[in-house]
């Protein structure tokens, strides 16, 4: 029994260590799952809520090219206006003031201070004015288109910044999840080793327990036989006690009857002696004046000390024996 208990205690210790290892593994899995769920929750749902940065960048590039073309056309128109002013009577000084007031970086056709403007024919001048009149009607539209494109580019830029921030958040959470997975991966070998150790110890102790189980089965059969014999002993004690009581009652009855006969015999002898004793010599019969024989019932062996068991105890033992048959 001590060896069997030792094997069971060893298995219980191994089971406890395995449960602690499994609990730690479950905690790691929950932490990874929580990180992945948090990462998924941080992502906007739906394709429409996920603007594609490359397409937005291409759109910005397209807007920039179109704005460059529009600005270039405005510069050409402005340059043509300056040229027209130069060739207008008294317009040279005004053209110089205009070109000097241009913002830095805007380059139009500036005439040198000492170089006079090249004369053009009246036909060329009229042709230039016709172009200016035609372009003048489109300048406002070009400016409005530039403003619209600037507004659209600002909106797209905000989308790019928002998407980039979201990607950075997703990257951070994903990186954290992978770092946690890496740590779990390092501990996973220990979990697997713990499980394998438990299997090895289980097989070893199971073999020992199986051997001791057979011994325990023999012991169980012995104790079952002992319990049956013990119940039989209880019934036997009850039977012997009943027999002893009957025998004692018979002895008491026999003693009472012999005593009564003895007393009757004594009375009869005394009456005979009173009636006939004076006429008979005392030596006529040696037993004439002898008292009657007295009998005593004695056991021929040591009196058996039979326990006096309660009736319900004996009845329970009888029922158990009948149930086991």
CSV table of C-alpha atoms in Angstrom, one decimal:
chain,number,residue,atom,x,y,z
A,1,UNK,CA,0.0,0.0,0.0
A,2,UNK,CA,2.9,2.4,0.8
A,3,UNK,CA,4.4,1.8,-2.7
A,4,UNK,CA,1.0,2.3,-4.4
A,5,UNK,CA,0.5,5.6,-2.4
A,6,UNK,CA,4.0,6.7,-3.4
A,7,UNK,CA,3.2,6.1,-7.1
A,8,UNK,CA,-0.1,8.0,-6.8
A,9,UNK,CA,1.6,10.9,-5.0
A,10,UNK,CA,4.2,11.0,-7.8
A,11,UNK,CA,1.5,11.1,-10.4
A,12,UNK,CA,-0.3,13.8,-8.6
A,13,UNK,CA,2.8,15.9,-8.4
A,14,UNK,CA,3.4,15.4,-12.1
A,15,UNK,CA,-0.2,16.3,-12.9
A,16,UNK,CA,0.1,19.5,-10.9
A,17,UNK,CA,3.3,20.5,-12.7
A,18,UNK,CA,1.6,19.8,-16.1
A,19,UNK,CA,-1.5,21.8,-15.1
A,20,UNK,CA,0.7,24.7,-14.1
A,21,UNK,CA,2.6,24.5,-17.5
A,22,UNK,CA,-0.7,24.2,-19.4
A,23,UNK,CA,-2.1,27.2,-17.5
A,24,UNK,CA,1.0,29.3,-18.4
A,25,UNK,CA,0.6,28.2,-22.0
A,26,UNK,CA,-3.1,29.2,-21.9
A,27,UNK,CA,-2.2,32.6,-20.5
A,28,UNK,CA,0.3,33.1,-23.4
A,29,UNK,CA,-2.3,32.1,-26.0
A,30,UNK,CA,-4.9,34.5,-24.4
A,31,UNK,CA,-2.3,37.3,-24.5
A,32,UNK,CA,-1.5,36.6,-28.2
A,33,UNK,CA,-5.2,36.4,-29.0
A,34,UNK,CA,-5.9,39.7,-27.2
A,35,UNK,CA,-3.0,41.4,-29.1
A,36,UNK,CA,-4.4,40.1,-32.4
A,37,UNK,CA,-7.9,41.1,-31.6
A,38,UNK,CA,-6.7,44.6,-30.5
A,39,UNK,CA,-4.8,44.9,-33.8
A,40,UNK,CA,-7.8,43.9,-35.8
A,41,UNK,CA,-10.0,46.3,-33.9
A,42,UNK,CA,-7.6,49.1,-34.7
A,43,UNK,CA,-8.0,48.6,-38.4
A,44,UNK,CA,-11.0,50.3,-40.2
A,45,UNK,CA,-13.5,47.9,-41.6
A,46,UNK,CA,-14.5,47.8,-45.2
A,47,UNK,CA,-12.5,48.5,-48.4
A,48,UNK,CA,-13.9,52.0,-48.7
A,49,UNK,CA,-12.4,53.1,-45.4
A,50,UNK,CA,-9.0,51.9,-46.5
A,51,UNK,CA,-7.7,54.5,-48.9
A,52,UNK,CA,-4.8,53.2,-50.9
A,53,UNK,CA,-1.7,55.5,-50.3
A,54,UNK,CA,-0.1,54.6,-53.7
A,55,UNK,CA,-3.2,55.6,-55.6
A,56,UNK,CA,-3.5,58.9,-53.6
A,57,UNK,CA,0.2,59.6,-54.3
A,58,UNK,CA,-0.4,59.0,-58.0
A,59,UNK,CA,-3.4,61.4,-57.8
A,60,UNK,CA,-1.3,64.0,-56.0
A,61,UNK,CA,1.4,63.6,-58.7
A,62,UNK,CA,-1.2,64.0,-61.4
A,63,UNK,CA,-2.7,67.1,-59.7
A,64,UNK,CA,0.9,68.6,-59.4
A,65,UNK,CA,1.6,68.0,-63.1
A,66,UNK,CA,-1.7,69.6,-64.1
A,67,UNK,CA,-1.1,72.5,-61.8
A,68,UNK,CA,2.4,73.0,-63.2
A,69,UNK,CA,0.9,73.0,-66.7
A,70,UNK,CA,-1.8,75.5,-65.6
A,71,UNK,CA,0.8,77.7,-63.9
A,72,UNK,CA,3.0,77.6,-66.9
A,73,UNK,CA,0.1,78.7,-69.1
A,74,UNK,CA,-0.6,81.6,-66.7
A,75,UNK,CA,3.1,82.6,-66.8
A,76,UNK,CA,3.0,82.5,-70.6
A,77,UNK,CA,-0.1,84.6,-70.5
A,78,UNK,CA,1.5,87.0,-68.0
A,79,UNK,CA,4.6,87.2,-70.1
A,80,UNK,CA,2.5,88.0,-73.2
A,81,UNK,CA,0.7,90.7,-71.3
A,82,UNK,CA,4.0,92.3,-70.3
A,83,UNK,CA,5.2,92.1,-73.9
A,84,UNK,CA,2.0,93.7,-75.0
A,85,UNK,CA,2.4,96.5,-72.5
A,86,UNK,CA,5.9,97.1,-73.6
A,87,UNK,CA,4.8,97.6,-77.2
A,88,UNK,CA,2.1,99.9,-76.1
A,89,UNK,CA,2.9,103.6,-76.2
A,90,UNK,CA,4.3,104.7,-72.8
A,91,UNK,CA,4.0,101.2,-71.4
A,92,UNK,CA,7.7,100.4,-71.0
A,93,UNK,CA,8.0,101.9,-67.5
A,94,UNK,CA,4.7,100.1,-66.4
A,95,UNK,CA,6.0,96.8,-67.7
A,96,UNK,CA,9.2,97.3,-65.7
A,97,UNK,CA,7.3,98.0,-62.5
A,98,UNK,CA,5.1,94.9,-63.1
A,99,UNK,CA,8.1,92.6,-63.6
A,100,UNK,CA,9.9,94.0,-60.6
A,101,UNK,CA,6.8,93.4,-58.4
A,102,UNK,CA,6.7,89.7,-59.3
A,103,UNK,CA,7.2,87.2,-56.5
A,104,UNK,CA,10.6,85.6,-56.2
A,105,UNK,CA,11.0,82.5,-58.3
A,106,UNK,CA,8.5,83.7,-61.0
A,107,UNK,CA,10.4,84.3,-64.1
A,108,UNK,CA,8.9,86.1,-67.0
A,109,UNK,CA,10.5,87.9,-70.0
A,110,UNK,CA,12.3,90.8,-68.3
A,111,UNK,CA,14.0,93.4,-70.6
A,112,UNK,CA,17.4,94.7,-69.7
A,113,UNK,CA,17.4,98.3,-68.6
A,114,UNK,CA,19.7,99.4,-71.4
A,115,UNK,CA,18.2,97.2,-74.1
A,116,UNK,CA,15.2,98.7,-76.0
A,117,UNK,CA,12.3,96.5,-76.8
A,118,UNK,CA,12.3,95.0,-80.3
A,119,UNK,CA,9.7,96.7,-82.5
A,120,UNK,CA,6.9,94.5,-83.9
A,121,UNK,CA,4.5,95.1,-86.8
A,122,UNK,CA,1.0,96.2,-86.4
A,123,UNK,CA,-0.2,92.8,-87.6
A,124,UNK,CA,1.9,91.1,-85.0
A,125,UNK,CA,0.6,93.4,-82.3
A,126,UNK,CA,-3.0,92.8,-83.3
A,127,UNK,CA,-2.4,89.1,-83.4
A,128,UNK,CA,-0.9,89.3,-79.9
A,129,UNK,CA,-3.9,91.2,-78.6
A,130,UNK,CA,-6.3,88.7,-80.1
A,131,UNK,CA,-4.5,85.9,-78.2
A,132,UNK,CA,-4.6,88.0,-75.0
A,133,UNK,CA,-8.3,88.6,-75.3
A,134,UNK,CA,-8.9,84.9,-75.9
A,135,UNK,CA,-6.7,83.9,-72.9
A,136,UNK,CA,-8.2,86.5,-70.7
A,137,UNK,CA,-11.5,84.8,-70.7
A,138,UNK,CA,-9.9,81.6,-69.6
A,139,UNK,CA,-7.6,83.0,-66.8
A,140,UNK,CA,-10.4,82.9,-64.2
A,141,UNK,CA,-11.2,79.3,-65.0
A,142,UNK,CA,-7.5,78.3,-64.8
A,143,UNK,CA,-7.2,80.0,-61.4
A,144,UNK,CA,-10.4,78.3,-60.1
A,145,UNK,CA,-9.1,74.9,-61.4
A,146,UNK,CA,-5.8,75.5,-59.6
A,147,UNK,CA,-7.7,76.3,-56.4
A,148,UNK,CA,-9.9,73.2,-56.8
A,149,UNK,CA,-6.9,71.0,-57.3
A,150,UNK,CA,-5.2,72.5,-54.3
A,151,UNK,CA,-8.3,71.8,-52.2
A,152,UNK,CA,-8.4,68.2,-53.5
A,153,UNK,CA,-4.7,67.8,-52.8
A,154,UNK,CA,-5.2,69.0,-49.3
A,155,UNK,CA,-8.0,66.4,-48.7
A,156,UNK,CA,-5.9,63.7,-50.2
A,157,UNK,CA,-3.0,64.7,-48.1
A,158,UNK,CA,-5.1,64.4,-45.0
A,159,UNK,CA,-6.2,60.9,-46.1
A,160,UNK,CA,-2.6,60.0,-46.6
A,161,UNK,CA,-1.6,61.2,-43.2
A,162,UNK,CA,-4.6,59.4,-41.6
A,163,UNK,CA,-3.8,56.2,-43.4
A,164,UNK,CA,-0.1,56.5,-42.5
A,165,UNK,CA,-1.0,57.0,-38.8
A,166,UNK,CA,-3.2,54.0,-39.0
A,167,UNK,CA,-0.6,51.9,-40.7
A,168,UNK,CA,1.9,53.0,-38.0
A,169,UNK,CA,-0.5,51.9,-35.3
A,170,UNK,CA,-1.2,48.6,-37.0
A,171,UNK,CA,2.5,48.1,-37.5
A,172,UNK,CA,3.2,48.8,-33.8
A,173,UNK,CA,0.4,46.4,-32.6
A,174,UNK,CA,1.4,43.7,-35.2
A,175,UNK,CA,5.1,44.0,-34.2
A,176,UNK,CA,4.1,43.7,-30.5
A,177,UNK,CA,2.0,40.6,-31.3
A,178,UNK,CA,4.9,39.0,-33.2
A,179,UNK,CA,7.3,39.9,-30.4
A,180,UNK,CA,4.9,38.2,-28.0
A,181,UNK,CA,4.7,35.2,-30.4
A,182,UNK,CA,8.5,35.1,-30.4
A,183,UNK,CA,8.5,34.9,-26.6
A,184,UNK,CA,5.8,32.3,-26.6
A,185,UNK,CA,7.8,30.4,-29.2
A,186,UNK,CA,10.8,30.4,-26.9
A,187,UNK,CA,8.7,29.1,-24.0
A,188,UNK,CA,6.8,26.6,-26.2
A,189,UNK,CA,9.8,24.2,-26.2
A,190,UNK,CA,9.5,24.1,-22.4
A,191,UNK,CA,5.8,23.4,-22.6
A,192,UNK,CA,6.4,20.5,-25.0
A,193,UNK,CA,9.2,19.2,-22.8
A,194,UNK,CA,6.9,19.4,-19.8
A,195,UNK,CA,4.2,17.4,-21.6
A,196,UNK,CA,6.6,14.8,-22.8
A,197,UNK,CA,8.1,14.4,-19.3
A,198,UNK,CA,4.6,13.9,-17.9
A,199,UNK,CA,3.9,11.2,-20.5
A,200,UNK,CA,7.1,9.4,-19.6
A,201,UNK,CA,6.4,9.6,-15.9
A,202,UNK,CA,2.8,8.6,-16.5
A,203,UNK,CA,3.9,5.5,-18.4
A,204,UNK,CA,6.4,4.5,-15.7
A,205,UNK,CA,4.0,5.1,-12.8
A,206,UNK,CA,1.1,3.5,-14.7
A,207,UNK,CA,3.1,0.3,-15.0
A,208,UNK,CA,3.9,0.4,-11.3
A,209,UNK,CA,0.3,1.1,-10.4
A,210,UNK,CA,-0.9,-1.7,-12.6
A,211,UNK,CA,1.4,-4.1,-10.8
A,212,UNK,CA,0.3,-2.9,-7.4
A,213,UNK,CA,-3.3,-2.9,-8.6
A,214,UNK,CA,-3.0,-6.7,-9.0
A,215,UNK,CA,-1.6,-6.9,-5.5
A,216,UNK,CA,-4.4,-4.7,-4.3
A,217,UNK,CA,-6.9,-6.9,-6.0
A,218,UNK,CA,-5.6,-9.9,-4.1
A,219,UNK,CA,-5.7,-7.8,-0.9
A,220,UNK,CA,-9.3,-6.8,-1.8
A,221,UNK,CA,-10.3,-10.4,-2.2
A,222,UNK,CA,-8.7,-11.3,1.1
A,223,UNK,CA,-10.5,-8.5,2.9
A,224,UNK,CA,-13.8,-9.4,1.2
A,225,UNK,CA,-13.3,-13.0,2.5
A,226,UNK,CA,-12.5,-11.5,5.9
A,227,UNK,CA,-15.7,-9.5,5.9
A,228,UNK,CA,-17.7,-12.5,4.9
A,229,UNK,CA,-16.0,-14.6,7.6
A,230,UNK,CA,-16.5,-11.8,10.1
A,231,UNK,CA,-20.2,-11.7,9.3
A,232,UNK,CA,-20.3,-15.5,9.7
A,233,UNK,CA,-18.5,-15.1,13.0
A,234,UNK,CA,-21.2,-12.7,14.2
A,235,UNK,CA,-23.9,-15.2,13.1
A,236,UNK,CA,-22.0,-18.0,14.8
A,237,UNK,CA,-21.6,-16.0,18.0
A,238,UNK,CA,-25.3,-15.4,18.0
A,239,UNK,CA,-26.0,-19.1,17.4
A,240,UNK,CA,-23.7,-20.2,20.2
A,241,UNK,CA,-25.2,-17.7,22.5
A,242,UNK,CA,-28.7,-19.0,21.8
A,243,UNK,CA,-27.5,-22.6,22.3
A,244,UNK,CA,-25.8,-21.6,25.6
A,245,UNK,CA,-29.0,-19.9,26.8
A,246,UNK,CA,-31.1,-23.0,25.9
A,247,UNK,CA,-28.6,-25.3,27.7
A,248,UNK,CA,-28.5,-23.1,30.8
A,249,UNK,CA,-32.3,-23.1,30.9
A,250,UNK,CA,-32.4,-26.9,30.6
A,251,UNK,CA,-29.8,-27.2,33.4
A,252,UNK,CA,-31.7,-24.9,35.6
A,253,UNK,CA,-34.9,-26.8,34.9
A,254,UNK,CA,-33.2,-30.2,35.7
A,255,UNK,CA,-31.7,-28.8,38.9
A,256,UNK,CA,-35.0,-27.4,40.0
A,257,UNK,CA,-36.7,-30.8,39.3
A,258,UNK,CA,-34.0,-32.9,41.2
A,259,UNK,CA,-34.1,-30.5,44.1
A,260,UNK,CA,-37.9,-30.8,44.3
A,261,UNK,CA,-37.6,-34.7,44.1
A,262,UNK,CA,-34.9,-34.6,46.8
A,263,UNK,CA,-37.1,-32.5,49.1
A,264,UNK,CA,-40.0,-34.8,48.5
A,265,UNK,CA,-37.8,-37.9,49.2
A,266,UNK,CA,-36.5,-36.3,52.4
A,267,UNK,CA,-40.1,-35.7,53.6
A,268,UNK,CA,-41.2,-39.2,52.8
A,269,UNK,CA,-38.2,-40.7,54.6
A,270,UNK,CA,-38.8,-38.6,57.6
A,271,UNK,CA,-42.4,-39.7,57.7
A,272,UNK,CA,-41.4,-43.4,57.4
A,273,UNK,CA,-38.9,-43.0,60.2
A,274,UNK,CA,-41.5,-41.4,62.4
A,275,UNK,CA,-44.1,-44.1,61.7
A,276,UNK,CA,-41.9,-47.2,61.6
A,277,UNK,CA,-38.5,-46.2,63.1
A,278,UNK,CA,-39.3,-47.2,66.6
A,279,UNK,CA,-40.0,-50.8,65.6
A,280,UNK,CA,-37.0,-51.4,63.3
A,281,UNK,CA,-33.5,-51.7,64.6
A,282,UNK,CA,-31.1,-49.2,63.1
A,283,UNK,CA,-28.8,-51.9,61.7
A,284,UNK,CA,-31.4,-53.8,59.9
A,285,UNK,CA,-30.4,-52.0,56.7
A,286,UNK,CA,-27.4,-49.7,56.5
A,287,UNK,CA,-29.2,-47.2,54.2
A,288,UNK,CA,-32.3,-47.0,56.4
A,289,UNK,CA,-31.3,-43.7,57.9
A,290,UNK,CA,-29.2,-42.4,54.9
A,291,UNK,CA,-30.3,-39.2,53.3
A,292,UNK,CA,-31.3,-39.3,49.6
A,293,UNK,CA,-28.7,-38.8,46.9
A,294,UNK,CA,-28.2,-35.2,45.8
A,295,UNK,CA,-27.4,-34.5,42.1
A,296,UNK,CA,-25.4,-31.5,40.8
A,297,UNK,CA,-25.1,-30.5,37.1
A,298,UNK,CA,-21.6,-29.2,36.4
A,299,UNK,CA,-19.9,-28.3,33.0
A,300,UNK,CA,-17.3,-30.8,31.9
A,301,UNK,CA,-15.1,-28.1,30.4
A,302,UNK,CA,-14.4,-24.4,30.9
A,303,UNK,CA,-17.5,-22.3,30.5
A,304,UNK,CA,-17.3,-20.5,27.2
A,305,UNK,CA,-17.5,-16.7,27.4
A,306,UNK,CA,-19.8,-16.0,24.5
A,307,UNK,CA,-20.4,-12.2,23.8
A,308,UNK,CA,-23.9,-11.1,24.1
A,309,UNK,CA,-24.4,-9.2,20.7
A,310,UNK,CA,-27.4,-7.0,20.0
A,311,UNK,CA,-30.1,-8.7,17.9
A,312,UNK,CA,-30.0,-6.0,15.2
A,313,UNK,CA,-26.2,-6.6,14.7
A,314,UNK,CA,-26.8,-10.3,14.1
A,315,UNK,CA,-29.7,-9.6,11.7
A,316,UNK,CA,-27.6,-7.2,9.7
A,317,UNK,CA,-24.8,-9.8,9.4
A,318,UNK,CA,-27.4,-12.4,8.2
A,319,UNK,CA,-28.7,-10.0,5.5
A,320,UNK,CA,-25.2,-9.2,4.3
A,321,UNK,CA,-24.3,-12.9,4.1
A,322,UNK,CA,-27.5,-13.7,2.1
A,323,UNK,CA,-26.8,-10.7,-0.2
A,324,UNK,CA,-23.3,-12.1,-1.0
A,325,UNK,CA,-24.4,-15.6,-1.8
